[in-house]
Short mmCIF file of C-alpha atoms in Angstrom, two decimals:
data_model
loop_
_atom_site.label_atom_id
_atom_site.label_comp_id
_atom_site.label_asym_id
_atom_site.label_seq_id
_atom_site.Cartn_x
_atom_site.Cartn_y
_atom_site.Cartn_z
CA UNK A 1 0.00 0.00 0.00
CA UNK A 2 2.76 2.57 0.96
CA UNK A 3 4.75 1.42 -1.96
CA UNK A 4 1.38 2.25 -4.52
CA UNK A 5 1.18 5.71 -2.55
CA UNK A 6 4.88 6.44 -3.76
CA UNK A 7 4.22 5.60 -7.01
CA UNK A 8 1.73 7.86 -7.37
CA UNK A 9 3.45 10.59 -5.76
CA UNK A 10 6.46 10.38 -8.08
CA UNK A 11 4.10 9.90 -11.03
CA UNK A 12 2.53 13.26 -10.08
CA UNK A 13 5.98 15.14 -9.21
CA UNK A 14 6.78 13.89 -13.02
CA UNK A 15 3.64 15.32 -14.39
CA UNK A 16 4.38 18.48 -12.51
CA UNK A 17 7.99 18.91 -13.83
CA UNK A 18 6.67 18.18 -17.65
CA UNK A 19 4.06 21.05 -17.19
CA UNK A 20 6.59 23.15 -15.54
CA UNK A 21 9.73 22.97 -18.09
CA UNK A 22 7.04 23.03 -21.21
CA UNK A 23 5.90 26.21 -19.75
CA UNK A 24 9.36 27.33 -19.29
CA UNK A 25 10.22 26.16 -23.07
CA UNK A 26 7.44 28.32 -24.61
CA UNK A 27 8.91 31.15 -22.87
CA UNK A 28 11.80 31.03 -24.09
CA UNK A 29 13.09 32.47 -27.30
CA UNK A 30 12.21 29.71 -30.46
CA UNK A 31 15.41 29.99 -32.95
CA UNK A 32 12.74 29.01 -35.34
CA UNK A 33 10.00 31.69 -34.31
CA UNK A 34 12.99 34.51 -33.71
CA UNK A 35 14.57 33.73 -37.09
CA UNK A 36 11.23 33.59 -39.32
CA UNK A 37 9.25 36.09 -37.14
CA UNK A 38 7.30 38.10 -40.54
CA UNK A 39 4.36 40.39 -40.59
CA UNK A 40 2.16 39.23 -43.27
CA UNK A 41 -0.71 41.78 -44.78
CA UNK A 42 -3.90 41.19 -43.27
CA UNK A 43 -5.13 40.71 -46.58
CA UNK A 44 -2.85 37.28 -46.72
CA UNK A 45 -4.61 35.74 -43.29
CA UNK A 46 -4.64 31.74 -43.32
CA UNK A 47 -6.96 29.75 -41.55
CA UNK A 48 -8.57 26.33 -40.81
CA UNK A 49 -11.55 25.16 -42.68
CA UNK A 50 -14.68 23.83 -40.82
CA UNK A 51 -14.45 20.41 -39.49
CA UNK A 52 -15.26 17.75 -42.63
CA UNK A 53 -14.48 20.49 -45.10
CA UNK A 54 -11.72 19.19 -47.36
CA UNK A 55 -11.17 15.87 -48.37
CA UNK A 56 -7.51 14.01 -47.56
CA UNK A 57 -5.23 14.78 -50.18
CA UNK A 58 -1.54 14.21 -50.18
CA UNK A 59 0.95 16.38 -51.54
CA UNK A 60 3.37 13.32 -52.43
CA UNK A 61 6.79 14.11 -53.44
CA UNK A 62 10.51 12.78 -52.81
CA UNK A 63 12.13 14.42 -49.93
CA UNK A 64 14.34 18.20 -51.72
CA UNK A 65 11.26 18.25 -54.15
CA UNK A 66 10.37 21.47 -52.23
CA UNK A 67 6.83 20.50 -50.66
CA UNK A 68 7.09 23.24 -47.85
CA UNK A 69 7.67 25.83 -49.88
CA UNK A 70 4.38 24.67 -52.14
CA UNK A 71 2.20 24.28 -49.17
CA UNK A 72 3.58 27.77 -48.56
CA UNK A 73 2.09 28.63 -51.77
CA UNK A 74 -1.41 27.01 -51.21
CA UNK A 75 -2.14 28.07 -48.09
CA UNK A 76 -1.11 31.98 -49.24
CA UNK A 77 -3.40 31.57 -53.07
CA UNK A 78 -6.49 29.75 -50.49
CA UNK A 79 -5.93 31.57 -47.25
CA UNK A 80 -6.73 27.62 -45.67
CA UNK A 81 -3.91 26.06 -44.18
CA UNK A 82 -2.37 22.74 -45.21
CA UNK A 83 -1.17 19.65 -43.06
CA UNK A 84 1.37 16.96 -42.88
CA UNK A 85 2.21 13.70 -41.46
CA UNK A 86 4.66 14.58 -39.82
CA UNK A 87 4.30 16.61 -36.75
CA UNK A 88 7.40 19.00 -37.34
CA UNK A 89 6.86 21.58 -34.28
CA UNK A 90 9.33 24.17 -35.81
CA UNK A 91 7.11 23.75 -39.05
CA UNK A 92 3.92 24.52 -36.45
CA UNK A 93 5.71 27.96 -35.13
CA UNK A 94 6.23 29.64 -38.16
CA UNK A 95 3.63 29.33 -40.07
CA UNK A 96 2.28 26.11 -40.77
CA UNK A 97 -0.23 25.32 -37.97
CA UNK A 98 -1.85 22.23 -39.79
CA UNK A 99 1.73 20.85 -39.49
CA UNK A 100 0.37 19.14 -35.67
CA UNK A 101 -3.34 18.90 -37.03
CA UNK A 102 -5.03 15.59 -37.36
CA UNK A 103 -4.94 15.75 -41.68
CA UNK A 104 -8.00 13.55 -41.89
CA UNK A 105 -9.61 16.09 -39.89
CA UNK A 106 -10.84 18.10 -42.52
CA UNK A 107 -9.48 21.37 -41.87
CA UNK A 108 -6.48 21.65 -44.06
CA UNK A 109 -5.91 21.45 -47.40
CA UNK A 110 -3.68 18.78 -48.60
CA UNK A 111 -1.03 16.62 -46.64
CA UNK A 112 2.48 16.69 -47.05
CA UNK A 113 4.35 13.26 -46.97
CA UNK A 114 7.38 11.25 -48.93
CA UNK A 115 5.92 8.38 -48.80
CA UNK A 116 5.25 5.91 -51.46
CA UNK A 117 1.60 4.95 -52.49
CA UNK A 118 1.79 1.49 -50.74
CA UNK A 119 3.24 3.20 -47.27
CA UNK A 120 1.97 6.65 -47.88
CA UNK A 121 1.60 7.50 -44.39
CA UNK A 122 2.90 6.66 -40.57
CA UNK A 123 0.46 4.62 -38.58
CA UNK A 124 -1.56 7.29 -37.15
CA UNK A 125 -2.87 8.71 -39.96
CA UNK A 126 -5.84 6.51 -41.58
CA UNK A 127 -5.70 5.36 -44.64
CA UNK A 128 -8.33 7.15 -46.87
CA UNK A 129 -6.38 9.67 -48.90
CA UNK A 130 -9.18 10.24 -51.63
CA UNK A 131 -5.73 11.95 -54.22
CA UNK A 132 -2.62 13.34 -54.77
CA UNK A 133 -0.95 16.10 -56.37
CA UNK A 134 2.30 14.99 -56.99
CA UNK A 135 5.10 17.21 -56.81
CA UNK A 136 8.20 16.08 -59.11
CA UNK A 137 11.80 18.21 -59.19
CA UNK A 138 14.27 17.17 -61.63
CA UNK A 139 16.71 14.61 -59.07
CA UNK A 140 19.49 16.89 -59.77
CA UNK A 141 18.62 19.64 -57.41
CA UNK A 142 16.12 17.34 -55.08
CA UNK A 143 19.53 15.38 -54.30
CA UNK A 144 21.49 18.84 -53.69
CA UNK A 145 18.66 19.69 -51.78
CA UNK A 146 17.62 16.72 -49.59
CA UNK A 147 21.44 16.59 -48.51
CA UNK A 148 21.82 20.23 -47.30
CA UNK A 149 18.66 19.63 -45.56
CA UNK A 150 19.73 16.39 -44.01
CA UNK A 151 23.17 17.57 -42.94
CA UNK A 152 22.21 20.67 -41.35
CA UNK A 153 18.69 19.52 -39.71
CA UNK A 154 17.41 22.65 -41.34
CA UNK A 155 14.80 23.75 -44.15
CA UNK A 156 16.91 26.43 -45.48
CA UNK A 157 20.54 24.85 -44.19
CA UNK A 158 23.36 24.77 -46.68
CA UNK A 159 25.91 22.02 -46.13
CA UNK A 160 29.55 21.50 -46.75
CA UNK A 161 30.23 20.54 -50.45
CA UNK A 162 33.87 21.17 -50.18
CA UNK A 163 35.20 17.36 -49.41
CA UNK A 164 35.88 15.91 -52.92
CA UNK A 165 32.47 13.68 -53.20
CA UNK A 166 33.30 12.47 -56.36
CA UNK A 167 35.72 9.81 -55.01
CA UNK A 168 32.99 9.59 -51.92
CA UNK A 169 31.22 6.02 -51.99
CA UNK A 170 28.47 6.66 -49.49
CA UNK A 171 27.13 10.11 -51.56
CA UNK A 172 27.20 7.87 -54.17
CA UNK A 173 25.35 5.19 -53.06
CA UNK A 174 22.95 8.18 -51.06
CA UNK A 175 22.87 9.91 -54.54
CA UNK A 176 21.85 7.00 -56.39
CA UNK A 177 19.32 5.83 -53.89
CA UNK A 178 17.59 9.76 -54.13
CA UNK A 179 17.10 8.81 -58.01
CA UNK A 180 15.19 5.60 -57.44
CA UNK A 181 12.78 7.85 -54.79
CA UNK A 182 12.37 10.25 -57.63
CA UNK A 183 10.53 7.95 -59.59
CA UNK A 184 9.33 5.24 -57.21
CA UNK A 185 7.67 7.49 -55.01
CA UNK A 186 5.67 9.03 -57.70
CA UNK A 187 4.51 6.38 -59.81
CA UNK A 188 3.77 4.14 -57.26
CA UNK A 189 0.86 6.84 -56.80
CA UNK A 190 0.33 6.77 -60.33
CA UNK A 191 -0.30 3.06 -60.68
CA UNK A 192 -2.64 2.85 -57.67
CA UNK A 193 -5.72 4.12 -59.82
CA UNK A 194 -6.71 6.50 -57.59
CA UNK A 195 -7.28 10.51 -59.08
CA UNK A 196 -3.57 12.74 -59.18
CA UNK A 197 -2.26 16.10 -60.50
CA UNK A 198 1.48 15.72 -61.63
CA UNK A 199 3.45 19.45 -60.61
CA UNK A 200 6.25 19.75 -61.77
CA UNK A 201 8.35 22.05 -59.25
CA UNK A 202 10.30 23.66 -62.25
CA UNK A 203 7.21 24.89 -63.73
CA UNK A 204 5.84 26.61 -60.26
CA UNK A 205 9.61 28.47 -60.47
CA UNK A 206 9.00 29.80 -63.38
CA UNK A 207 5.08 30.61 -63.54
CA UNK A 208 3.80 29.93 -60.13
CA UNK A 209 0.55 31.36 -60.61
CA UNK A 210 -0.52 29.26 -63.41
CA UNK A 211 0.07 25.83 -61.60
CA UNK A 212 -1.39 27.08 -58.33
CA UNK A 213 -4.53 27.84 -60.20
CA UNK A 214 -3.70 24.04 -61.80
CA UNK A 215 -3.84 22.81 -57.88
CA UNK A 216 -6.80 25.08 -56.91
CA UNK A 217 -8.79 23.51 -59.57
CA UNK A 218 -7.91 19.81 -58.89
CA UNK A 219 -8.39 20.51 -55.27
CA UNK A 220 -11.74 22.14 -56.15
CA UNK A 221 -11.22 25.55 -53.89
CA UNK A 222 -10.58 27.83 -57.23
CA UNK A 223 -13.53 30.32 -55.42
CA UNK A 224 -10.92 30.66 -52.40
CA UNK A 225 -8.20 32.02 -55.06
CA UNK A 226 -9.23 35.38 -55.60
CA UNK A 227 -6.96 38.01 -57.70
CA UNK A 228 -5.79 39.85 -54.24
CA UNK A 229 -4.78 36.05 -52.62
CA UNK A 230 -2.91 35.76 -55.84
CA UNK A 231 -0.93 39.02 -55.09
CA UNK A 232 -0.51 37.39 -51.43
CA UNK A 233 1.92 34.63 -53.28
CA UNK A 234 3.75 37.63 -55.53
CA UNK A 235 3.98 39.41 -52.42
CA UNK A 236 4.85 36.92 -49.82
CA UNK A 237 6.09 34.03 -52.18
CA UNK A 238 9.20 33.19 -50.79
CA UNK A 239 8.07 32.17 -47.25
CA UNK A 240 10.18 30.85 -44.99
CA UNK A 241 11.63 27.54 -45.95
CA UNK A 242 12.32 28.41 -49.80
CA UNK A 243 16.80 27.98 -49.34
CA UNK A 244 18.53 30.75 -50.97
CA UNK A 245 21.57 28.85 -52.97
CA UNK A 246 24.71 31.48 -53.23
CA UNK A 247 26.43 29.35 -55.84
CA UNK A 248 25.86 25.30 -56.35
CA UNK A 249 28.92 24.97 -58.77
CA UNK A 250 30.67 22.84 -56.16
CA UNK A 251 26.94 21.08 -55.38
CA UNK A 252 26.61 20.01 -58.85
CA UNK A 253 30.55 19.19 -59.32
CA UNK A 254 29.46 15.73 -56.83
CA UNK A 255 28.14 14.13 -59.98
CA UNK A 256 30.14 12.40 -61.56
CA UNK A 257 29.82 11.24 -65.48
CA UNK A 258 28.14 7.54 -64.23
CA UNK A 259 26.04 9.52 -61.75
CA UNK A 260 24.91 11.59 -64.25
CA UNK A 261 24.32 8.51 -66.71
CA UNK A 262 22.35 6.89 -63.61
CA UNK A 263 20.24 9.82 -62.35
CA UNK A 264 19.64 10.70 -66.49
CA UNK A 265 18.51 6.50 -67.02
CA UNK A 266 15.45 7.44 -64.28
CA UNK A 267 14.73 10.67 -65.68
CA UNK A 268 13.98 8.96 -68.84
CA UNK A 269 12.21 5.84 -66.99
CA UNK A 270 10.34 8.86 -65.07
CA UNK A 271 8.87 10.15 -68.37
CA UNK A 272 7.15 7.15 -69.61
CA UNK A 273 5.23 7.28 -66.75
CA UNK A 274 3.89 10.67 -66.97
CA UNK A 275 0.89 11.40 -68.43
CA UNK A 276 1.46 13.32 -72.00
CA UNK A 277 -0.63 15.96 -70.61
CA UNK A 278 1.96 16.31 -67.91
CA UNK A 279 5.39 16.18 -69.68
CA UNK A 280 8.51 16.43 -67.76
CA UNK A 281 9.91 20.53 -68.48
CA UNK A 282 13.17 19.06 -69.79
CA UNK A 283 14.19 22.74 -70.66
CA UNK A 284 14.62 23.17 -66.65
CA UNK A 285 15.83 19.66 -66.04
CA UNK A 286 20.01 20.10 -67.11
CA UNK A 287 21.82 22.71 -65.50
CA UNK A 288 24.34 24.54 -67.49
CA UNK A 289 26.77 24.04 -63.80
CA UNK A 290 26.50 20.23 -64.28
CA UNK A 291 29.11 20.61 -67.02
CA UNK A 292 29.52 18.36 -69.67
CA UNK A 293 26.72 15.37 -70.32
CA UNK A 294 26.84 11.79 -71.89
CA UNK A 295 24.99 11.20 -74.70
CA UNK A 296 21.37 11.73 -73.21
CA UNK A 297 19.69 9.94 -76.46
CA UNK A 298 22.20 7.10 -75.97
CA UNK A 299 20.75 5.82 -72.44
CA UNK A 300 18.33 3.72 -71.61
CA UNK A 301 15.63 3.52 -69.21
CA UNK A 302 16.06 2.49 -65.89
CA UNK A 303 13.16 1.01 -64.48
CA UNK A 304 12.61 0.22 -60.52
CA UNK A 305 11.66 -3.76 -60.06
CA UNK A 306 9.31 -2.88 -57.47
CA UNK A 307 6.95 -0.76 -60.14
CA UNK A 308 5.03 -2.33 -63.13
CA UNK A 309 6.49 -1.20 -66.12
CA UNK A 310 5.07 1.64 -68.26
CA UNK A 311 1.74 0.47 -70.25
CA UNK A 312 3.84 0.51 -73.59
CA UNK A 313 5.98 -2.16 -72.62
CA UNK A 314 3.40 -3.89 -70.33
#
């Protein structure tokens, strides 16, 4: 009996503490909040739906494909915010409160995750994800990408690219396994026969307003997306998470000529898949800082075993 009455008074000391240092926590100065603390017009408000308003659906997309900075873009064209499946409290703090919000709820529009169709999200979200808009970036930049963001911890982080990767066997094999994610994630969507909207990120860079009134209208919201909410994403475009590159000459230098034979073999596999409505923008897709290419026409396919192969060669 005295030993039960113990428990329960340490159990209750512990819940005391936890209230007591989260309290302290939120009064303290957020890196995240201090460093992205912005005034946005009134004019650019975002806000939760009703409960049951919006149907689940995900914004898919490798990881470096730039998914913040779209939902950025949605929630500043619809004034409704979007959600995740991820439960990123820095995310939550600056400007993406559906980040912690139940996505099935209702309330937000959209929810971000990297996962593939047949895992497409953590165990706590259910399972009914009615569509996707599919957000593809040429694997190029989504690799230079992904690894600043996983070797800083940060959204808008820039990493060291000064250690001679070329000769570097683990960012090759890391490199190599970004470009199978660039088109297994996708088209495992594609193939599940359920309703999508390919975006290509390229395209948003350079006419942004065009493909989000392409997402308005899949999402079905295009009343929401009124000429001043369009001057909200002119205005306050960038947000917070878009990374501002000073100069990726030594970022794209990592790849060597049989990366760069690899990564083009999926890029090729990648647009068989797509829909011709929906063509990759392979104007955007070959940066000029890459240096010299093989012989693009030369290369075949590569197609990942664990996807059915395109209907042409089904």
């Amino acid at each position: 009996m005295y030993k039960c009455h113990r428990r329960k008074r340490f159990l209750f000391l512990v819940f005391i503490m936890a209230i007591i240092i989260i309290f302290v926590l939120n009064l303290m100065p957020s890196p995240h909040r201090a460093q992205f603390k912005r005034t946005s017009p009134a004019r650019c408000s975002v806000n939760f739906a009703e409960a049951g308003r919006f149907p689940l659906v995900a914004l898919l997309s490798a990881p470096g494909s730039g998914n913040t900075w779209t939902r950025h873009l949605i929630q500043q064209a619809t004034g409704f915010y979007t959600g995740s499946a991820y439960n990123v409290i820095h995310l939550a703090e600056t400007g993406y409160a559906g980040e912690i919000v139940d996505p099935s709820a209702g309330t937000t529009l959209t929810m971000k995750t990297h996962m593939a169709y047949f895992r497409i999200t953590p165990d706590r979200i259910e399972k009914n994800v009615t569509a996707a808009i599919i957000l593809i970036r040429n694997p190029f930049d989504m690799t230079i990408s992904e690894r600043n963001r996983r070797f800083t911890k940060s959204q808008t982080g820039l990493a060291s690219w000064n250690k001679d990767l070329r000769n570097d066997t683990e960012w090759t094999e890391y490199a190599k396994f970004q470009a199978i994610k660039y088109v297994r994630i996708p088209v495992s969507w594609m193939q599940s026969g359920l309703p999508f909207l390919v975006v290509h990120y390229e395209n948003i860079m350079s006419d942004r307003i065009r493909e989000i009134r392409r997402i308005a209208k899949f999402l079905n919201v295009t009343e929401f997306v009124t000429e001043e909410r369009l001057r909200c994403i002119q205005d306050e475009g960038e947000g917070n998470y878009h990374r501002k590159y000073v100069d990726k000459k030594k970022m794209y230098d990592a790849f060597t000529d049989d990366l760069k034979t690899t990564f083009i073999g999926y890029i090729k596999a990648l647009s068989e898949y797509l829909p011709e409505s929906q063509p990759l923008p392979w104007e955007h897709y070959f940066n000029p800082l890459l240096g010299s290419l093989p012989n693009i026409s030369s290369i075949e396919p590569i197609y990942d075993k664990l996807l059915k192969l395109p209907k042409k060669l089904q």
